[in-house]
Amino acid sequence: MTNFQDLQGLLTLSLSIDQVVKNMVVALACGLLIALFYGWITGRPAHSRTFVSSLIALSLITAVVIMVVGNNLARAFGLVGAMSIVRFRTAVKDVQDIVFIFFSLAIGMAAGVGLAAVAFIGTTVIGLVLTAISHIQLSVQQQREYLLQLSYQTSDSDQASYLPLLEQYCRRHQLINVKSFGEDDLLDLSFYIRLRDQDRSNELISALSRAEGVQNANLFLDEEYS
């Protein structure tokens, strides 16, 4: 029994009030920075206000838990038992939100053990990496390919009426299929297009529908390129 108590004493980490305050301040600062990164990356800080505040609180709570446990085996096992009765009912639908939850947990652990440099540097580096990945994904998304299908009544004009519209709204367009309906001089045309602005897809369809000779213009997201 004495040997166990001696071992437990050696594994117990004692913290001063100043160290506790310092760890909490580090956890709070890093939690705020994580919340800022979340807002920059997702673009929905107002919509997810509760989740953002939870990220800050999670960093603080994790730091407190780590300080309470320290290197004390008995406290660690007791905490596991206490936390096992907690049930979380809220489903996290976005994988990115789960990443930020683990982000806050990891930084809170670093702050809790007094590794302020690790906490700050880790927050900055991971946040910048996540931001860079987000911008790369956004750039790829803006270059998505669409499938444009339209029916066109041929005329004696030198230039088809839909071509100037494709030049105006599309970064590039490629004709991939043409079907003729014979006597009516009606062509069924299919294009792969890349829009200059994703938000103006409806404008393109409206403009094509008003163009002379164009019928039944439809735009589809090509899943192969999305």
PDB file of N, CA and C in Angstrom, residues 18-36 52-67 103-120 123:
ATOM      1  N   ASP A  18      -0.340  30.732 -10.535  1.00  0.00           N
ATOM      2  CA  ASP A  18       0.156  31.457 -11.714  1.00  0.00           C
ATOM      3  C   ASP A  18       0.185  30.562 -12.948  1.00  0.00           C
ATOM      4  N   GLN A  19       0.602  29.298 -12.778  1.00  0.00           N
ATOM      5  CA  GLN A  19       0.667  28.373 -13.907  1.00  0.00           C
ATOM      6  C   GLN A  19      -0.723  28.030 -14.419  1.00  0.00           C
ATOM      7  N   VAL A  20      -1.663  27.873 -13.485  1.00  0.00           N
ATOM      8  CA  VAL A  20      -3.051  27.577 -13.882  1.00  0.00           C
ATOM      9  C   VAL A  20      -3.617  28.727 -14.705  1.00  0.00           C
ATOM     10  N   VAL A  21      -3.414  29.963 -14.211  1.00  0.00           N
ATOM     11  CA  VAL A  21      -3.917  31.136 -14.930  1.00  0.00           C
ATOM     12  C   VAL A  21      -3.263  31.240 -16.313  1.00  0.00           C
ATOM     13  N   LYS A  22      -1.957  31.012 -16.359  1.00  0.00           N
ATOM     14  CA  LYS A  22      -1.244  31.078 -17.634  1.00  0.00           C
ATOM     15  C   LYS A  22      -1.786  30.052 -18.626  1.00  0.00           C
ATOM     16  N   ASN A  23      -1.987  28.834 -18.169  1.00  0.00           N
ATOM     17  CA  ASN A  23      -2.510  27.792 -19.055  1.00  0.00           C
ATOM     18  C   ASN A  23      -3.905  28.133 -19.563  1.00  0.00           C
ATOM     19  N   MET A  24      -4.730  28.697 -18.678  1.00  0.00           N
ATOM     20  CA  MET A  24      -6.082  29.062 -19.086  1.00  0.00           C
ATOM     21  C   MET A  24      -6.070  30.202 -20.098  1.00  0.00           C
ATOM     22  N   VAL A  25      -5.190  31.178 -19.886  1.00  0.00           N
ATOM     23  CA  VAL A  25      -5.088  32.297 -20.830  1.00  0.00           C
ATOM     24  C   VAL A  25      -4.615  31.800 -22.191  1.00  0.00           C
ATOM     25  N   VAL A  26      -3.642  30.906 -22.198  1.00  0.00           N
ATOM     26  CA  VAL A  26      -3.159  30.329 -23.459  1.00  0.00           C
ATOM     27  C   VAL A  26      -4.281  29.569 -24.165  1.00  0.00           C
ATOM     28  N   ALA A  27      -5.038  28.770 -23.409  1.00  0.00           N
ATOM     29  CA  ALA A  27      -6.145  28.013 -24.001  1.00  0.00           C
ATOM     30  C   ALA A  27      -7.207  28.949 -24.565  1.00  0.00           C
ATOM     31  N   LEU A  28      -7.508  30.038 -23.846  1.00  0.00           N
ATOM     32  CA  LEU A  28      -8.505  31.003 -24.317  1.00  0.00           C
ATOM     33  C   LEU A  28      -8.036  31.697 -25.587  1.00  0.00           C
ATOM     34  N   ALA A  29      -6.792  32.144 -25.605  1.00  0.00           N
ATOM     35  CA  ALA A  29      -6.260  32.835 -26.783  1.00  0.00           C
ATOM     36  C   ALA A  29      -6.255  31.917 -28.005  1.00  0.00           C
ATOM     37  N   CYS A  30      -5.818  30.691 -27.792  1.00  0.00           N
ATOM     38  CA  CYS A  30      -5.799  29.733 -28.907  1.00  0.00           C
ATOM     39  C   CYS A  30      -7.207  29.371 -29.351  1.00  0.00           C
ATOM     40  N   GLY A  31      -8.130  29.242 -28.397  1.00  0.00           N
ATOM     41  CA  GLY A  31      -9.514  28.951 -28.750  1.00  0.00           C
ATOM     42  C   GLY A  31     -10.132  30.059 -29.586  1.00  0.00           C
ATOM     43  N   LEU A  32      -9.852  31.314 -29.238  1.00  0.00           N
ATOM     44  CA  LEU A  32     -10.341  32.445 -30.027  1.00  0.00           C
ATOM     45  C   LEU A  32      -9.750  32.422 -31.434  1.00  0.00           C
ATOM     46  N   LEU A  33      -8.476  32.083 -31.520  1.00  0.00           N
ATOM     47  CA  LEU A  33      -7.832  32.012 -32.830  1.00  0.00           C
ATOM     48  C   LEU A  33      -8.415  30.886 -33.678  1.00  0.00           C
ATOM     49  N   ILE A  34      -8.696  29.759 -33.041  1.00  0.00           N
ATOM     50  CA  ILE A  34      -9.334  28.652 -33.758  1.00  0.00           C
ATOM     51  C   ILE A  34     -10.709  29.070 -34.276  1.00  0.00           C
ATOM     52  N   ALA A  35     -11.467  29.800 -33.438  1.00  0.00           N
ATOM     53  CA  ALA A  35     -12.789  30.275 -33.854  1.00  0.00           C
ATOM     54  C   ALA A  35     -12.681  31.220 -35.052  1.00  0.00           C
ATOM     55  N   LEU A  36     -11.649  32.065 -35.060  1.00  0.00           N
ATOM     56  CA  LEU A  36     -11.432  32.965 -36.200  1.00  0.00           C
ATOM     57  C   LEU A  36     -11.113  32.180 -37.462  1.00  0.00           C
ATOM     58  N   VAL A  52     -19.159  27.939 -32.794  1.00  0.00           N
ATOM     59  CA  VAL A  52     -17.926  28.716 -32.632  1.00  0.00           C
ATOM     60  C   VAL A  52     -17.607  28.916 -31.159  1.00  0.00           C
ATOM     61  N   SER A  53     -18.627  29.297 -30.366  1.00  0.00           N
ATOM     62  CA  SER A  53     -18.405  29.484 -28.928  1.00  0.00           C
ATOM     63  C   SER A  53     -18.052  28.163 -28.262  1.00  0.00           C
ATOM     64  N   SER A  54     -18.581  27.071 -28.788  1.00  0.00           N
ATOM     65  CA  SER A  54     -18.259  25.756 -28.224  1.00  0.00           C
ATOM     66  C   SER A  54     -16.797  25.389 -28.468  1.00  0.00           C
ATOM     67  N   LEU A  55     -16.243  25.805 -29.604  1.00  0.00           N
ATOM     68  CA  LEU A  55     -14.830  25.545 -29.874  1.00  0.00           C
ATOM     69  C   LEU A  55     -13.935  26.240 -28.853  1.00  0.00           C
ATOM     70  N   ILE A  56     -14.297  27.477 -28.521  1.00  0.00           N
ATOM     71  CA  ILE A  56     -13.517  28.220 -27.521  1.00  0.00           C
ATOM     72  C   ILE A  56     -13.632  27.539 -26.160  1.00  0.00           C
ATOM     73  N   ALA A  57     -14.871  27.196 -25.784  1.00  0.00           N
ATOM     74  CA  ALA A  57     -15.082  26.537 -24.489  1.00  0.00           C
ATOM     75  C   ALA A  57     -14.391  25.185 -24.433  1.00  0.00           C
ATOM     76  N   LEU A  58     -14.359  24.476 -25.563  1.00  0.00           N
ATOM     77  CA  LEU A  58     -13.743  23.150 -25.589  1.00  0.00           C
ATOM     78  C   LEU A  58     -12.247  23.228 -25.309  1.00  0.00           C
ATOM     79  N   SER A  59     -11.591  24.243 -25.844  1.00  0.00           N
ATOM     80  CA  SER A  59     -10.160  24.421 -25.556  1.00  0.00           C
ATOM     81  C   SER A  59      -9.925  24.663 -24.072  1.00  0.00           C
ATOM     82  N   LEU A  60     -10.762  25.506 -23.471  1.00  0.00           N
ATOM     83  CA  LEU A  60     -10.627  25.806 -22.041  1.00  0.00           C
ATOM     84  C   LEU A  60     -10.912  24.579 -21.185  1.00  0.00           C
ATOM     85  N   ILE A  61     -11.985  23.868 -21.515  1.00  0.00           N
ATOM     86  CA  ILE A  61     -12.371  22.697 -20.728  1.00  0.00           C
ATOM     87  C   ILE A  61     -11.300  21.610 -20.808  1.00  0.00           C
ATOM     88  N   THR A  62     -10.774  21.395 -22.014  1.00  0.00           N
ATOM     89  CA  THR A  62      -9.724  20.387 -22.170  1.00  0.00           C
ATOM     90  C   THR A  62      -8.496  20.744 -21.352  1.00  0.00           C
ATOM     91  N   ALA A  63      -8.134  22.047 -21.355  1.00  0.00           N
ATOM     92  CA  ALA A  63      -6.986  22.484 -20.566  1.00  0.00           C
ATOM     93  C   ALA A  63      -7.220  22.219 -19.076  1.00  0.00           C
ATOM     94  N   VAL A  64      -8.428  22.498 -18.594  1.00  0.00           N
ATOM     95  CA  VAL A  64      -8.757  22.245 -17.185  1.00  0.00           C
ATOM     96  C   VAL A  64      -8.674  20.758 -16.874  1.00  0.00           C
ATOM     97  N   VAL A  65      -9.229  19.926 -17.765  1.00  0.00           N
ATOM     98  CA  VAL A  65      -9.202  18.477 -17.560  1.00  0.00           C
ATOM     99  C   VAL A  65      -7.766  17.970 -17.470  1.00  0.00           C
ATOM    100  N   ILE A  66      -6.923  18.444 -18.374  1.00  0.00           N
ATOM    101  CA  ILE A  66      -5.529  18.005 -18.371  1.00  0.00           C
ATOM    102  C   ILE A  66      -4.828  18.442 -17.082  1.00  0.00           C
ATOM    103  N   MET A  67      -5.116  19.659 -16.624  1.00  0.00           N
ATOM    104  CA  MET A  67      -4.497  20.132 -15.382  1.00  0.00           C
ATOM    105  C   MET A  67      -4.999  19.356 -14.174  1.00  0.00           C
ATOM    106  N   PHE A 103      -9.231  19.728 -33.342  1.00  0.00           N
ATOM    107  CA  PHE A 103      -8.285  20.837 -33.309  1.00  0.00           C
ATOM    108  C   PHE A 103      -8.314  21.506 -31.932  1.00  0.00           C
ATOM    109  N   SER A 104      -9.500  21.841 -31.464  1.00  0.00           N
ATOM    110  CA  SER A 104      -9.643  22.489 -30.153  1.00  0.00           C
ATOM    111  C   SER A 104      -9.192  21.567 -29.025  1.00  0.00           C
ATOM    112  N   LEU A 105      -9.515  20.281 -29.130  1.00  0.00           N
ATOM    113  CA  LEU A 105      -9.101  19.325 -28.100  1.00  0.00           C
ATOM    114  C   LEU A 105      -7.573  19.252 -28.003  1.00  0.00           C
ATOM    115  N   ALA A 106      -6.915  19.142 -29.140  1.00  0.00           N
ATOM    116  CA  ALA A 106      -5.458  19.013 -29.149  1.00  0.00           C
ATOM    117  C   ALA A 106      -4.785  20.257 -28.585  1.00  0.00           C
ATOM    118  N   ILE A 107      -5.256  21.417 -28.982  1.00  0.00           N
ATOM    119  CA  ILE A 107      -4.659  22.661 -28.500  1.00  0.00           C
ATOM    120  C   ILE A 107      -4.941  22.845 -27.015  1.00  0.00           C
ATOM    121  N   GLY A 108      -6.135  22.456 -26.577  1.00  0.00           N
ATOM    122  CA  GLY A 108      -6.445  22.520 -25.153  1.00  0.00           C
ATOM    123  C   GLY A 108      -5.542  21.618 -24.330  1.00  0.00           C
ATOM    124  N   MET A 109      -5.211  20.455 -24.864  1.00  0.00           N
ATOM    125  CA  MET A 109      -4.289  19.551 -24.170  1.00  0.00           C
ATOM    126  C   MET A 109      -2.898  20.169 -24.057  1.00  0.00           C
ATOM    127  N   ALA A 110      -2.436  20.782 -25.161  1.00  0.00           N
ATOM    128  CA  ALA A 110      -1.116  21.420 -25.126  1.00  0.00           C
ATOM    129  C   ALA A 110      -1.080  22.551 -24.110  1.00  0.00           C
ATOM    130  N   ALA A 111      -2.160  23.349 -24.065  1.00  0.00           N
ATOM    131  CA  ALA A 111      -2.213  24.444 -23.087  1.00  0.00           C
ATOM    132  C   ALA A 111      -2.287  23.906 -21.667  1.00  0.00           C
ATOM    133  N   GLY A 112      -3.008  22.796 -21.486  1.00  0.00           N
ATOM    134  CA  GLY A 112      -3.187  22.233 -20.150  1.00  0.00           C
ATOM    135  C   GLY A 112      -1.908  21.718 -19.527  1.00  0.00           C
ATOM    136  N   VAL A 113      -1.001  21.241 -20.338  1.00  0.00           N
ATOM    137  CA  VAL A 113       0.263  20.735 -19.802  1.00  0.00           C
ATOM    138  C   VAL A 113       1.346  21.817 -19.768  1.00  0.00           C
ATOM    139  N   GLY A 114       0.944  23.054 -20.106  1.00  0.00           N
ATOM    140  CA  GLY A 114       1.869  24.169 -20.002  1.00  0.00           C
ATOM    141  C   GLY A 114       2.757  24.392 -21.200  1.00  0.00           C
ATOM    142  N   LEU A 115       2.456  23.747 -22.327  1.00  0.00           N
ATOM    143  CA  LEU A 115       3.259  23.920 -23.542  1.00  0.00           C
ATOM    144  C   LEU A 115       2.681  25.070 -24.363  1.00  0.00           C
ATOM    145  N   ALA A 116       2.900  26.279 -23.896  1.00  0.00           N
ATOM    146  CA  ALA A 116       2.321  27.456 -24.541  1.00  0.00           C
ATOM    147  C   ALA A 116       2.832  27.621 -25.966  1.00  0.00           C
ATOM    148  N   ALA A 117       4.123  27.419 -26.177  1.00  0.00           N
ATOM    149  CA  ALA A 117       4.694  27.569 -27.516  1.00  0.00           C
ATOM    150  C   ALA A 117       4.085  26.562 -28.486  1.00  0.00           C
ATOM    151  N   VAL A 118       3.943  25.322 -28.012  1.00  0.00           N
ATOM    152  CA  VAL A 118       3.331  24.293 -28.854  1.00  0.00           C
ATOM    153  C   VAL A 118       1.892  24.674 -29.195  1.00  0.00           C
ATOM    154  N   ALA A 119       1.158  25.185 -28.214  1.00  0.00           N
ATOM    155  CA  ALA A 119      -0.239  25.565 -28.430  1.00  0.00           C
ATOM    156  C   ALA A 119      -0.358  26.674 -29.468  1.00  0.00           C
ATOM    157  N   PHE A 120       0.431  27.733 -29.314  1.00  0.00           N
ATOM    158  CA  PHE A 120       0.341  28.867 -30.237  1.00  0.00           C
ATOM    159  C   PHE A 120       0.841  28.514 -31.634  1.00  0.00           C
ATOM    160  N   THR A 123      -1.618  26.055 -33.253  1.00  0.00           N
ATOM    161  CA  THR A 123      -2.836  26.736 -33.696  1.00  0.00           C
ATOM    162  C   THR A 123      -2.596  27.496 -34.993  1.00  0.00           C
TER     163      THR A 123
END
